[in-house]
PDB file of C-alpha atoms in Angstrom:
ATOM      1  CA  MET U   1     145.986 100.415 108.912  1.00 67.00           C
ATOM      2  CA  ILE U   2     142.213  99.458 107.611  1.00 75.00           C
ATOM      3  CA  PHE U   3     142.342  97.982 111.787  1.00 74.00           C
ATOM      4  CA  GLU U   4     142.608 100.532 114.170  1.00 74.00           C
ATOM      5  CA  LYS U   5     141.528  98.489 116.569  1.00 80.00           C
ATOM      6  CA  ARG U   6     143.732  95.777 118.450  1.00 84.00           C
ATOM      7  CA  THR U   7     140.153  94.214 119.462  1.00 84.00           C
ATOM      8  CA  GLU U   8     139.084  94.270 115.931  1.00 88.00           C
ATOM      9  CA  ARG U   9     141.981  92.783 114.556  1.00 89.00           C
ATOM     10  CA  ILE U  10     142.111  90.218 116.964  1.00 89.00           C
ATOM     11  CA  PHE U  11     138.970  88.843 115.967  1.00 90.00           C
ATOM     12  CA  LEU U  12     139.020  89.163 112.841  1.00 92.00           C
ATOM     13  CA  ALA U  13     142.056  86.911 112.849  1.00 93.00           C
ATOM     14  CA  ILE U  14     140.818  84.254 114.437  1.00 93.00           C
ATOM     15  CA  PHE U  15     137.356  84.591 113.087  1.00 94.00           C
ATOM     16  CA  PHE U  16     138.865  83.782 109.843  1.00 95.00           C
ATOM     17  CA  VAL U  17     141.547  81.315 110.582  1.00 94.00           C
ATOM     18  CA  ILE U  18     138.799  79.715 111.995  1.00 94.00           C
ATOM     19  CA  ALA U  19     136.468  80.000 108.787  1.00 94.00           C
ATOM     20  CA  LEU U  20     139.011  78.998 106.343  1.00 93.00           C
ATOM     21  CA  CYS U  21     139.081  75.434 108.957  1.00 91.00           C
ATOM     22  CA  ILE U  22     135.658  74.575 108.550  1.00 90.00           C
ATOM     23  CA  PRO U  23     134.737  72.881 105.685  1.00 87.00           C
ATOM     24  CA  LEU U  24     137.706  70.615 106.733  1.00 84.00           C
ATOM     25  CA  PHE U  25     136.098  69.386 109.289  1.00 81.00           C
ATOM     26  CA  LEU U  26     132.518  69.068 108.671  1.00 74.00           C
ATOM     27  CA  GLU U  27     133.606  67.531 105.085  1.00 65.00           C
ATOM     28  CA  ASP U  28     131.216  64.751 105.496  1.00 64.00           C
ATOM     29  CA  ASN U  29     128.289  67.255 107.092  1.00 72.00           C
ATOM     30  CA  SER U  30     126.643  68.874 104.413  1.00 79.00           C
ATOM     31  CA  PHE U  31     124.546  70.204 106.790  1.00 85.00           C
ATOM     32  CA  PHE U  32     126.494  72.375 109.187  1.00 88.00           C
ATOM     33  CA  VAL U  33     128.855  73.767 105.985  1.00 91.00           C
ATOM     34  CA  GLY U  34     125.522  74.948 104.114  1.00 90.00           C
ATOM     35  CA  LYS U  35     124.071  76.330 107.905  1.00 92.00           C
ATOM     36  CA  ALA U  36     127.628  78.185 108.089  1.00 94.00           C
ATOM     37  CA  THR U  37     127.796  79.215 104.332  1.00 95.00           C
ATOM     38  CA  THR U  38     124.668  81.173 105.228  1.00 96.00           C
ATOM     39  CA  ILE U  39     125.544  82.422 107.751  1.00 96.00           C
ATOM     40  CA  LEU U  40     128.132  84.307 105.692  1.00 97.00           C
ATOM     41  CA  ILE U  41     125.947  85.327 103.744  1.00 97.00           C
ATOM     42  CA  LEU U  42     123.483  87.369 106.219  1.00 96.00           C
ATOM     43  CA  ALA U  43     127.328  88.325 107.816  1.00 97.00           C
ATOM     44  CA  VAL U  44     127.796  90.370 104.442  1.00 97.00           C
ATOM     45  CA  PHE U  45     123.444  91.612 104.553  1.00 97.00           C
ATOM     46  CA  VAL U  46     124.298  92.201 108.085  1.00 97.00           C
ATOM     47  CA  MET U  47     127.458  94.411 106.986  1.00 97.00           C
ATOM     48  CA  SER U  48     126.018  96.022 104.782  1.00 97.00           C
ATOM     49  CA  LEU U  49     123.063  97.725 107.103  1.00 96.00           C
ATOM     50  CA  ASP U  50     125.053  98.598 109.651  1.00 96.00           C
ATOM     51  CA  PHE U  51     127.268 100.357 107.606  1.00 96.00           C
ATOM     52  CA  LEU U  52     124.050 102.460 106.977  1.00 95.00           C
ATOM     53  CA  VAL U  53     122.569 102.403 110.014  1.00 95.00           C
ATOM     54  CA  GLY U  54     125.608 102.278 112.572  1.00 92.00           C
ATOM     55  CA  ARG U  55     128.076 105.274 110.745  1.00 92.00           C
ATOM     56  CA  VAL U  56     125.507 107.021 108.231  1.00 93.00           C
ATOM     57  CA  GLY U  57     123.228 107.263 110.663  1.00 91.00           C
ATOM     58  CA  LEU U  58     119.918 106.118 107.666  1.00 93.00           C
ATOM     59  CA  VAL U  59     117.708 103.524 110.265  1.00 92.00           C
ATOM     60  CA  THR U  60     115.706 101.582 107.894  1.00 93.00           C
ATOM     61  CA  LEU U  61     113.284  99.052 107.887  1.00 92.00           C
ATOM     62  CA  GLY U  62     113.113  98.216 103.898  1.00 93.00           C
ATOM     63  CA  HIS U  63     116.985  97.292 103.351  1.00 95.00           C
ATOM     64  CA  ALA U  64     115.505  93.686 102.933  1.00 95.00           C
ATOM     65  CA  LEU U  65     114.415  95.107  99.589  1.00 95.00           C
ATOM     66  CA  PHE U  66     117.818  94.864  97.768  1.00 96.00           C
ATOM     67  CA  TYR U  67     118.044  92.049  99.618  1.00 96.00           C
ATOM     68  CA  GLY U  68     115.526  90.244  97.701  1.00 95.00           C
ATOM     69  CA  LEU U  69     116.181  91.948  94.477  1.00 95.00           C
ATOM     70  CA  GLY U  70     119.764  90.548  93.674  1.00 95.00           C
ATOM     71  CA  GLY U  71     117.754  86.901  93.909  1.00 93.00           C
ATOM     72  CA  TYR U  72     115.168  87.800  91.421  1.00 94.00           C
ATOM     73  CA  LEU U  73     117.573  89.965  89.127  1.00 94.00           C
ATOM     74  CA  PHE U  74     119.617  87.042  88.870  1.00 94.00           C
ATOM     75  CA  VAL U  75     116.481  84.791  87.860  1.00 92.00           C
ATOM     76  CA  ILE U  76     115.291  87.473  85.413  1.00 91.00           C
ATOM     77  CA  VAL U  77     117.770  88.546  83.815  1.00 91.00           C
ATOM     78  CA  THR U  78     119.938  84.837  82.946  1.00 89.00           C
ATOM     79  CA  PRO U  79     118.926  82.377  81.069  1.00 86.00           C
ATOM     80  CA  GLU U  80     116.376  80.104  82.490  1.00 79.00           C
ATOM     81  CA  TYR U  81     118.457  76.380  81.535  1.00 81.00           C
ATOM     82  CA  GLU U  82     122.068  78.270  80.718  1.00 83.00           C
ATOM     83  CA  ALA U  83     124.955  78.778  83.258  1.00 83.00           C
ATOM     84  CA  VAL U  84     126.026  81.984  82.639  1.00 89.00           C
ATOM     85  CA  ASN U  85     129.444  83.210  83.982  1.00 91.00           C
ATOM     86  CA  PHE U  86     129.146  84.333  87.533  1.00 93.00           C
ATOM     87  CA  TRP U  87     131.095  87.361  87.801  1.00 93.00           C
ATOM     88  CA  ILE U  88     129.837  88.949  85.139  1.00 93.00           C
ATOM     89  CA  TYR U  89     126.279  89.209  85.875  1.00 94.00           C
ATOM     90  CA  ALA U  90     126.745  89.668  89.834  1.00 94.00           C
ATOM     91  CA  MET U  91     128.331  93.100  88.130  1.00 95.00           C
ATOM     92  CA  TYR U  92     125.255  93.429  85.504  1.00 95.00           C
ATOM     93  CA  ILE U  93     122.785  92.593  88.914  1.00 95.00           C
ATOM     94  CA  MET U  94     124.894  95.031  91.500  1.00 96.00           C
ATOM     95  CA  GLY U  95     124.129  97.678  88.504  1.00 96.00           C
ATOM     96  CA  ILE U  96     120.890  97.439  88.385  1.00 96.00           C
ATOM     97  CA  SER U  97     120.284  97.197  91.696  1.00 96.00           C
ATOM     98  CA  ALA U  98     122.377 100.925  92.389  1.00 97.00           C
ATOM     99  CA  LEU U  99     119.767 102.193  89.181  1.00 97.00           C
ATOM    100  CA  VAL U 100     117.086 100.998  92.082  1.00 97.00           C
ATOM    101  CA  ALA U 101     118.883 102.042  94.685  1.00 97.00           C
ATOM    102  CA  LEU U 102     119.368 105.494  93.217  1.00 97.00           C
ATOM    103  CA  VAL U 103     115.895 105.979  92.205  1.00 96.00           C
ATOM    104  CA  VAL U 104     114.440 104.842  95.925  1.00 96.00           C
ATOM    105  CA  GLY U 105     117.730 107.148  97.411  1.00 96.00           C
ATOM    106  CA  VAL U 106     116.476 110.422  95.621  1.00 95.00           C
ATOM    107  CA  VAL U 107     112.858 109.638  96.800  1.00 94.00           C
ATOM    108  CA  VAL U 108     113.304 108.754 100.606  1.00 94.00           C
ATOM    109  CA  LEU U 109     115.931 111.326 101.316  1.00 94.00           C
ATOM    110  CA  ARG U 110     114.173 113.596 101.224  1.00 91.00           C
ATOM    111  CA  THR U 111     113.073 112.222 104.599  1.00 90.00           C
ATOM    112  CA  SER U 112     115.009 111.749 108.180  1.00 86.00           C
ATOM    113  CA  GLY U 113     113.817 110.701 111.861  1.00 86.00           C
ATOM    114  CA  ILE U 114     111.197 108.261 111.951  1.00 91.00           C
ATOM    115  CA  TYR U 115     109.454 109.042 108.201  1.00 92.00           C
ATOM    116  CA  PHE U 116     113.027 108.270 106.794  1.00 93.00           C
ATOM    117  CA  ILE U 117     112.405 104.562 109.014  1.00 93.00           C
ATOM    118  CA  MET U 118     108.252 104.313 107.419  1.00 94.00           C
ATOM    119  CA  ILE U 119     108.762 105.195 103.762  1.00 95.00           C
ATOM    120  CA  THR U 120     111.879 102.967 103.306  1.00 94.00           C
ATOM    121  CA  LEU U 121     109.241 100.353 105.007  1.00 94.00           C
ATOM    122  CA  ALA U 122     106.582 101.354 102.580  1.00 94.00           C
ATOM    123  CA  ILE U 123     108.543 101.072 100.050  1.00 94.00           C
ATOM    124  CA  SER U 124     109.544  97.655 100.333  1.00 93.00           C
ATOM    125  CA  GLN U 125     106.528  96.425 101.724  1.00 93.00           C
ATOM    126  CA  MET U 126     105.629  97.692  97.720  1.00 94.00           C
ATOM    127  CA  ALA U 127     108.325  95.285  95.964  1.00 93.00           C
ATOM    128  CA  TYR U 128     106.833  92.365  98.637  1.00 93.00           C
ATOM    129  CA  TYR U 129     103.279  92.845  97.277  1.00 93.00           C
ATOM    130  CA  PHE U 130     104.013  93.059  93.912  1.00 93.00           C
ATOM    131  CA  PHE U 131     105.873  90.020  93.963  1.00 93.00           C
ATOM    132  CA  PHE U 132     103.577  88.306  95.515  1.00 92.00           C
ATOM    133  CA  ASP U 133     100.886  89.092  92.955  1.00 90.00           C
ATOM    134  CA  SER U 134     102.742  89.138  90.394  1.00 88.00           C
ATOM    135  CA  LEU U 135     102.064  85.258  88.720  1.00 85.00           C
ATOM    136  CA  GLU U 136     105.064  86.086  86.153  1.00 87.00           C
ATOM    137  CA  PHE U 137     107.599  86.142  89.264  1.00 88.00           C
ATOM    138  CA  GLY U 138     105.685  83.065  90.523  1.00 87.00           C
ATOM    139  CA  GLY U 139     103.664  84.718  93.048  1.00 89.00           C
ATOM    140  CA  ASN U 140     103.788  83.427  96.949  1.00 88.00           C
ATOM    141  CA  ASP U 141     106.016  80.239  95.422  1.00 88.00           C
ATOM    142  CA  GLY U 142     108.663  82.274  93.539  1.00 88.00           C
ATOM    143  CA  LEU U 143     110.834  81.346  91.347  1.00 90.00           C
ATOM    144  CA  PHE U 144     113.042  78.291  91.510  1.00 90.00           C
ATOM    145  CA  ILE U 145     116.621  78.708  89.492  1.00 89.00           C
ATOM    146  CA  PHE U 146     117.865  75.480  87.920  1.00 86.00           C
ATOM    147  CA  MET U 147     121.298  76.221  86.531  1.00 87.00           C
ATOM    148  CA  LYS U 148     123.633  77.287  88.928  1.00 89.00           C
ATOM    149  CA  PRO U 149     126.210  79.658  87.210  1.00 92.00           C
ATOM    150  CA  GLU U 150     130.090  78.819  86.476  1.00 91.00           C
ATOM    151  CA  THR U 151     132.686  81.006  88.312  1.00 89.00           C
ATOM    152  CA  SER U 152     135.354  80.864  85.411  1.00 86.00           C
ATOM    153  CA  ILE U 153     138.134  83.686  85.082  1.00 84.00           C
ATOM    154  CA  PHE U 154     140.283  84.039  81.645  1.00 80.00           C
ATOM    155  CA  GLY U 155     139.164  79.976  80.797  1.00 75.00           C
ATOM    156  CA  LEU U 156     140.178  78.135  84.480  1.00 79.00           C
ATOM    157  CA  ASN U 157     137.707  77.244  86.419  1.00 81.00           C
ATOM    158  CA  PHE U 158     138.085  77.388  90.294  1.00 80.00           C
ATOM    159  CA  LEU U 159     135.158  77.347  92.184  1.00 86.00           C
ATOM    160  CA  ASN U 160     131.918  74.919  91.125  1.00 88.00           C
ATOM    161  CA  LEU U 161     128.782  76.236  93.122  1.00 90.00           C
ATOM    162  CA  ASP U 162     127.338  73.094  93.137  1.00 89.00           C
ATOM    163  CA  ASN U 163     130.305  71.803  95.642  1.00 90.00           C
ATOM    164  CA  PRO U 164     128.709  72.535  98.730  1.00 91.00           C
ATOM    165  CA  THR U 165     132.697  73.647 100.071  1.00 92.00           C
ATOM    166  CA  HIS U 166     133.464  75.730  96.955  1.00 93.00           C
ATOM    167  CA  PHE U 167     130.226  78.075  97.952  1.00 94.00           C
ATOM    168  CA  TYR U 168     131.097  78.228 101.032  1.00 95.00           C
ATOM    169  CA  TYR U 169     134.256  79.483 100.220  1.00 95.00           C
ATOM    170  CA  LEU U 170     133.057  81.909  97.526  1.00 95.00           C
ATOM    171  CA  SER U 171     130.726  82.775 100.322  1.00 96.00           C
ATOM    172  CA  LEU U 172     133.866  83.775 103.051  1.00 96.00           C
ATOM    173  CA  LEU U 173     135.950  86.007  99.882  1.00 96.00           C
ATOM    174  CA  ALA U 174     132.788  87.763  99.819  1.00 96.00           C
ATOM    175  CA  VAL U 175     133.068  88.353 103.693  1.00 97.00           C
ATOM    176  CA  LEU U 176     136.478  89.792 103.322  1.00 96.00           C
ATOM    177  CA  VAL U 177     135.778  91.767 100.140  1.00 96.00           C
ATOM    178  CA  THR U 178     132.792  93.327 101.811  1.00 96.00           C
ATOM    179  CA  LEU U 179     134.569  94.073 105.243  1.00 95.00           C
ATOM    180  CA  LEU U 180     137.846  95.511 102.947  1.00 95.00           C
ATOM    181  CA  ALA U 181     135.609  97.701 101.135  1.00 95.00           C
ATOM    182  CA  ILE U 182     133.394  99.589 103.771  1.00 95.00           C
ATOM    183  CA  LYS U 183     136.243  99.635 106.181  1.00 94.00           C
ATOM    184  CA  ILE U 184     138.274 101.609 102.957  1.00 94.00           C
ATOM    185  CA  ILE U 185     135.361 103.712 102.689  1.00 94.00           C
ATOM    186  CA  LEU U 186     135.174 104.636 106.006  1.00 93.00           C
ATOM    187  CA  ARG U 187     138.950 105.669 106.532  1.00 92.00           C
ATOM    188  CA  SER U 188     138.390 107.541 103.037  1.00 93.00           C
ATOM    189  CA  ARG U 189     137.597 110.785 103.338  1.00 93.00           C
ATOM    190  CA  PHE U 190     133.912 110.219 101.731  1.00 94.00           C
ATOM    191  CA  GLY U 191     133.645 108.592 104.920  1.00 92.00           C
ATOM    192  CA  ARG U 192     135.105 111.091 107.334  1.00 93.00           C
ATOM    193  CA  ILE U 193     132.583 113.297 105.804  1.00 94.00           C
ATOM    194  CA  VAL U 194     129.729 110.935 106.357  1.00 93.00           C
ATOM    195  CA  GLU U 195     130.606 110.343 109.526  1.00 91.00           C
ATOM    196  CA  ALA U 196     130.444 114.010 109.852  1.00 92.00           C
ATOM    197  CA  SER U 197     127.034 114.388 108.238  1.00 91.00           C
ATOM    198  CA  ARG U 198     126.026 112.023 111.303  1.00 91.00           C
ATOM    199  CA  LEU U 199     127.269 113.826 114.229  1.00 89.00           C
ATOM    200  CA  ASN U 200     126.683 116.989 113.556  1.00 90.00           C
ATOM    201  CA  PRO U 201     125.035 117.706 110.024  1.00 88.00           C
ATOM    202  CA  GLU U 202     124.174 121.206 110.512  1.00 89.00           C
ATOM    203  CA  ARG U 203     128.408 122.082 110.802  1.00 91.00           C
ATOM    204  CA  THR U 204     129.004 120.048 108.179  1.00 90.00           C
ATOM    205  CA  GLU U 205     126.487 121.475 105.940  1.00 89.00           C
ATOM    206  CA  ALA U 206     128.017 124.609 107.047  1.00 89.00           C
ATOM    207  CA  LEU U 207     131.905 123.786 105.493  1.00 88.00           C
ATOM    208  CA  GLY U 208     130.175 123.681 102.339  1.00 89.00           C
ATOM    209  CA  TYR U 209     129.181 119.553 101.517  1.00 92.00           C
ATOM    210  CA  ASN U 210     126.481 118.514 100.118  1.00 92.00           C
ATOM    211  CA  ILE U 211     124.797 115.898 103.238  1.00 93.00           C
ATOM    212  CA  PHE U 212     122.612 114.941 100.163  1.00 94.00           C
ATOM    213  CA  ALA U 213     125.096 113.704  97.652  1.00 94.00           C
ATOM    214  CA  PHE U 214     127.147 111.648 100.504  1.00 95.00           C
ATOM    215  CA  ARG U 215     123.818 110.021 102.410  1.00 95.00           C
ATOM    216  CA  LEU U 216     122.259 109.537  99.130  1.00 96.00           C
ATOM    217  CA  ILE U 217     125.634 107.557  97.233  1.00 96.00           C
ATOM    218  CA  SER U 218     126.095 105.138 100.955  1.00 96.00           C
ATOM    219  CA  TYR U 219     122.787 104.830 100.476  1.00 97.00           C
ATOM    220  CA  ILE U 220     123.310 103.475  97.446  1.00 97.00           C
ATOM    221  CA  ILE U 221     126.294 101.424  98.328  1.00 97.00           C
ATOM    222  CA  GLY U 222     124.868  99.790 101.373  1.00 96.00           C
ATOM    223  CA  SER U 223     121.681  98.932  99.214  1.00 96.00           C
ATOM    224  CA  THR U 224     124.218  97.174  96.464  1.00 97.00           C
ATOM    225  CA  LEU U 225     126.536  95.199  98.510  1.00 97.00           C
ATOM    226  CA  ALA U 226     122.672  94.045 100.221  1.00 97.00           C
ATOM    227  CA  ALA U 227     121.624  92.928  96.537  1.00 97.00           C
ATOM    228  CA  TYR U 228     125.160  90.843  96.098  1.00 97.00           C
ATOM    229  CA  ALA U 229     124.824  89.055  99.363  1.00 97.00           C
ATOM    230  CA  GLY U 230     120.789  88.327  98.225  1.00 96.00           C
ATOM    231  CA  LEU U 231     121.708  87.036  94.767  1.00 96.00           C
ATOM    232  CA  LEU U 232     124.019  84.731  97.149  1.00 96.00           C
ATOM    233  CA  PHE U 233     120.986  83.525  99.093  1.00 96.00           C
ATOM    234  CA  ALA U 234     119.265  82.612  95.913  1.00 95.00           C
ATOM    235  CA  LEU U 235     121.508  80.959  94.261  1.00 95.00           C
ATOM    236  CA  GLN U 236     122.495  78.948  97.650  1.00 94.00           C
ATOM    237  CA  TYR U 237     119.666  77.289  98.331  1.00 93.00           C
ATOM    238  CA  GLY U 238     118.173  77.279  94.444  1.00 91.00           C
ATOM    239  CA  TYR U 239     115.095  79.944  94.506  1.00 91.00           C
ATOM    240  CA  VAL U 240     113.987  83.559  96.062  1.00 93.00           C
ATOM    241  CA  ASN U 241     110.441  84.441  96.458  1.00 92.00           C
ATOM    242  CA  PRO U 242     108.788  87.702  97.939  1.00 93.00           C
ATOM    243  CA  GLN U 243     109.672  86.980 101.971  1.00 91.00           C
ATOM    244  CA  PHE U 244     113.239  87.800 101.130  1.00 91.00           C
ATOM    245  CA  MET U 245     111.388  91.290 101.603  1.00 92.00           C
ATOM    246  CA  THR U 246     109.285  91.366 104.466  1.00 91.00           C
ATOM    247  CA  TRP U 247     110.325  93.716 107.001  1.00 90.00           C
ATOM    248  CA  GLU U 248     110.879  90.465 109.075  1.00 90.00           C
ATOM    249  CA  MET U 249     113.885  89.987 107.464  1.00 93.00           C
ATOM    250  CA  SER U 250     115.095  93.675 107.659  1.00 94.00           C
ATOM    251  CA  GLY U 251     113.863  93.582 111.351  1.00 92.00           C
ATOM    252  CA  THR U 252     116.013  90.682 111.760  1.00 93.00           C
ATOM    253  CA  ALA U 253     119.151  91.648 110.272  1.00 95.00           C
ATOM    254  CA  LEU U 254     118.812  94.932 112.428  1.00 94.00           C
ATOM    255  CA  VAL U 255     118.585  92.720 115.758  1.00 93.00           C
ATOM    256  CA  MET U 256     121.952  91.261 114.203  1.00 95.00           C
ATOM    257  CA  SER U 257     123.338  94.633 113.518  1.00 94.00           C
ATOM    258  CA  ILE U 258     122.951  95.734 117.522  1.00 93.00           C
ATOM    259  CA  LEU U 259     124.123  92.148 119.100  1.00 92.00           C
ATOM    260  CA  GLY U 260     127.183  92.829 117.931  1.00 92.00           C
ATOM    261  CA  GLY U 261     127.568  96.577 118.241  1.00 90.00           C
ATOM    262  CA  MET U 262     126.077  98.738 116.300  1.00 90.00           C
ATOM    263  CA  GLY U 263     128.729 100.912 113.604  1.00 88.00           C
ATOM    264  CA  THR U 264     131.552  98.448 114.640  1.00 90.00           C
ATOM    265  CA  ILE U 265     130.895  96.896 111.132  1.00 91.00           C
ATOM    266  CA  TYR U 266     132.967  94.054 112.617  1.00 92.00           C
ATOM    267  CA  GLY U 267     130.087  93.088 114.967  1.00 91.00           C
ATOM    268  CA  ALA U 268     127.435  92.517 112.534  1.00 94.00           C
ATOM    269  CA  ILE U 269     129.958  89.371 111.755  1.00 95.00           C
ATOM    270  CA  LEU U 270     129.641  88.430 115.633  1.00 94.00           C
ATOM    271  CA  GLY U 271     126.062  89.614 116.045  1.00 94.00           C
ATOM    272  CA  THR U 272     124.991  87.029 113.102  1.00 96.00           C
ATOM    273  CA  ILE U 273     126.987  84.164 114.188  1.00 95.00           C
ATOM    274  CA  THR U 274     125.432  84.647 118.333  1.00 93.00           C
ATOM    275  CA  TYR U 275     121.867  85.195 116.998  1.00 94.00           C
ATOM    276  CA  GLU U 276     121.977  82.033 113.972  1.00 93.00           C
ATOM    277  CA  GLY U 277     123.730  79.678 116.512  1.00 92.00           C
ATOM    278  CA  LEU U 278     121.201  81.012 119.290  1.00 90.00           C
ATOM    279  CA  GLN U 279     118.605  80.548 117.516  1.00 91.00           C
ATOM    280  CA  TYR U 280     119.771  77.037 115.739  1.00 89.00           C
ATOM    281  CA  PHE U 281     119.879  76.294 120.124  1.00 90.00           C
ATOM    282  CA  PHE U 282     117.241  77.072 120.550  1.00 89.00           C
ATOM    283  CA  GLU U 283     115.198  75.648 118.098  1.00 87.00           C
ATOM    284  CA  HIS U 284     116.806  72.008 119.191  1.00 84.00           C
ATOM    285  CA  MET U 285     115.817  72.691 123.301  1.00 83.00           C
ATOM    286  CA  SER U 286     112.055  73.443 122.828  1.00 79.00           C
ATOM    287  CA  GLU U 287     108.883  73.955 120.967  1.00 82.00           C
ATOM    288  CA  ASP U 288     108.743  77.215 122.685  1.00 82.00           C
ATOM    289  CA  TRP U 289     112.236  79.028 121.068  1.00 85.00           C
ATOM    290  CA  MET U 290     110.891  81.888 120.058  1.00 87.00           C
ATOM    291  CA  LEU U 291     110.364  82.862 123.958  1.00 88.00           C
ATOM    292  CA  PHE U 292     113.723  81.823 124.967  1.00 87.00           C
ATOM    293  CA  MET U 293     115.128  83.496 122.244  1.00 89.00           C
ATOM    294  CA  GLY U 294     113.329  86.402 122.630  1.00 87.00           C
ATOM    295  CA  GLY U 295     113.795  86.299 126.153  1.00 89.00           C
ATOM    296  CA  ALA U 296     117.703  85.748 125.465  1.00 89.00           C
ATOM    297  CA  ILE U 297     117.977  88.958 122.931  1.00 88.00           C
ATOM    298  CA  ILE U 298     116.248  91.126 125.394  1.00 88.00           C
ATOM    299  CA  LEU U 299     119.149  90.269 128.547  1.00 89.00           C
ATOM    300  CA  MET U 300     121.925  90.316 125.955  1.00 87.00           C
ATOM    301  CA  VAL U 301     120.816  94.095 124.748  1.00 83.00           C
ATOM    302  CA  LEU U 302     120.393  95.091 128.370  1.00 86.00           C
ATOM    303  CA  LEU U 303     123.580  93.402 129.959  1.00 85.00           C
ATOM    304  CA  LEU U 304     125.887  94.516 126.645  1.00 83.00           C
ATOM    305  CA  ARG U 305     124.925  97.949 125.741  1.00 82.00           C
ATOM    306  CA  LYS U 306     127.882  98.823 123.167  1.00 85.00           C
ATOM    307  CA  GLY U 307     127.106  94.599 121.771  1.00 87.00           C
ATOM    308  CA  LEU U 308     129.246  92.000 122.109  1.00 89.00           C
ATOM    309  CA  ALA U 309     132.026  93.898 119.690  1.00 88.00           C
ATOM    310  CA  GLY U 310     131.727  96.673 122.831  1.00 85.00           C
ATOM    311  CA  TYR U 311     131.919  93.960 125.512  1.00 85.00           C
ATOM    312  CA  LEU U 312     134.928  91.893 123.890  1.00 84.00           C
ATOM    313  CA  GLU U 313     137.110  95.778 123.577  1.00 83.00           C
ATOM    314  CA  LYS U 314     136.190  96.193 127.671  1.00 83.00           C
ATOM    315  CA  LEU U 315     137.281  92.711 128.289  1.00 81.00           C
ATOM    316  CA  LEU U 316     140.926  93.402 126.412  1.00 76.00           C
ATOM    317  CA  GLU U 317     141.671  96.380 127.566  1.00 71.00           C
ATOM    318  CA  LYS U 318     141.500  95.012 131.426  1.00 67.00           C
TER     319      LYS U 318
END
C-alpha cells in the first residue's frame, strides 16, 4: 500500500472528498475558487520542497528558482498569441527545467549543510536579479500570458483553462499526481537508498551506492515538480515576474512544510492550507496582521514539534 499510515489515509480521503466538492458550493464565488486553486498550486510546490528537505536531507533556500523558471519558460517558448497544447508544453517546460536542475545540482551538491543552503540561495538570487534587470523579460514588471493553453487529448477537450472551476480541478489533479509520484518514489528501492543516505551517508556509501548520483536525481525530481507548480501559478494569474524567485518564496514554502510536518509529504498539503488560512484571517482582522501571523507560527512550531501531521497521528493513536 502506497499510504502506510492510517492518519495519512484518513486525512487524504477527507481532503480529496472536500476538495472535489468545493467548486460545487462556491460556484457563484470566483474569488474563493481562485484562492482554493492557489492553495492547491502552492501545495504542489511545498510537497516538492518537503521531498528534498524532509526525505532527501537537502535544505535549500533557492527552491523558488525553479518555481519562477516554470512560468518564465512558458512565456519564452510559446507563441505570444497562439493557444498551445498544455500537456505538450508542460512536458517541454519540465524537461528544460530538469536540464537546468541537472546543471545547478552538479554545482550545489558539491557542498553540504550551511554551504549548500548559502549556494542555493545565491544562485536563486542571481536568477532573480537577472530577470529583474532584464528589459527583454519585462524587468520588475515581468511578462504577461495573453493566451491560456488548450487541453485537448486526441481531439477531446475536457478542460477550459479560462474557466476558474476547470482550472481548479486541473490544480487538484496536479496535487494528486505529485503526491502519488513522490510516494511511489519513496516506496521504491531508489527511495529507500535516498532515505538511507540521509540517515547514514557513510554506511550507505560503504555499501557501494553513489550518494551524489542519488541526491542529484532527487534534486532534479524536486526541482521539476516546483517548475510545474510555477507554470500553473503563472497560468492562473496570467503573468510571471521575478518575485516568483525570491528567497522569501522559498522561506515561506519551508515554513509551510515545517507547520505541516517535515518529511510526511501529505503534511505539506496540511501546512499550506493552515498557513494560507491564517494569513487570510489575520489580513482581514488587523492592519498589523504580520505581527499576529508571526506569533501564531512561532506558537505552533513550539507546541507542535512534529507539525500538524504529527499531532494528528498522536490524536488518532489515542
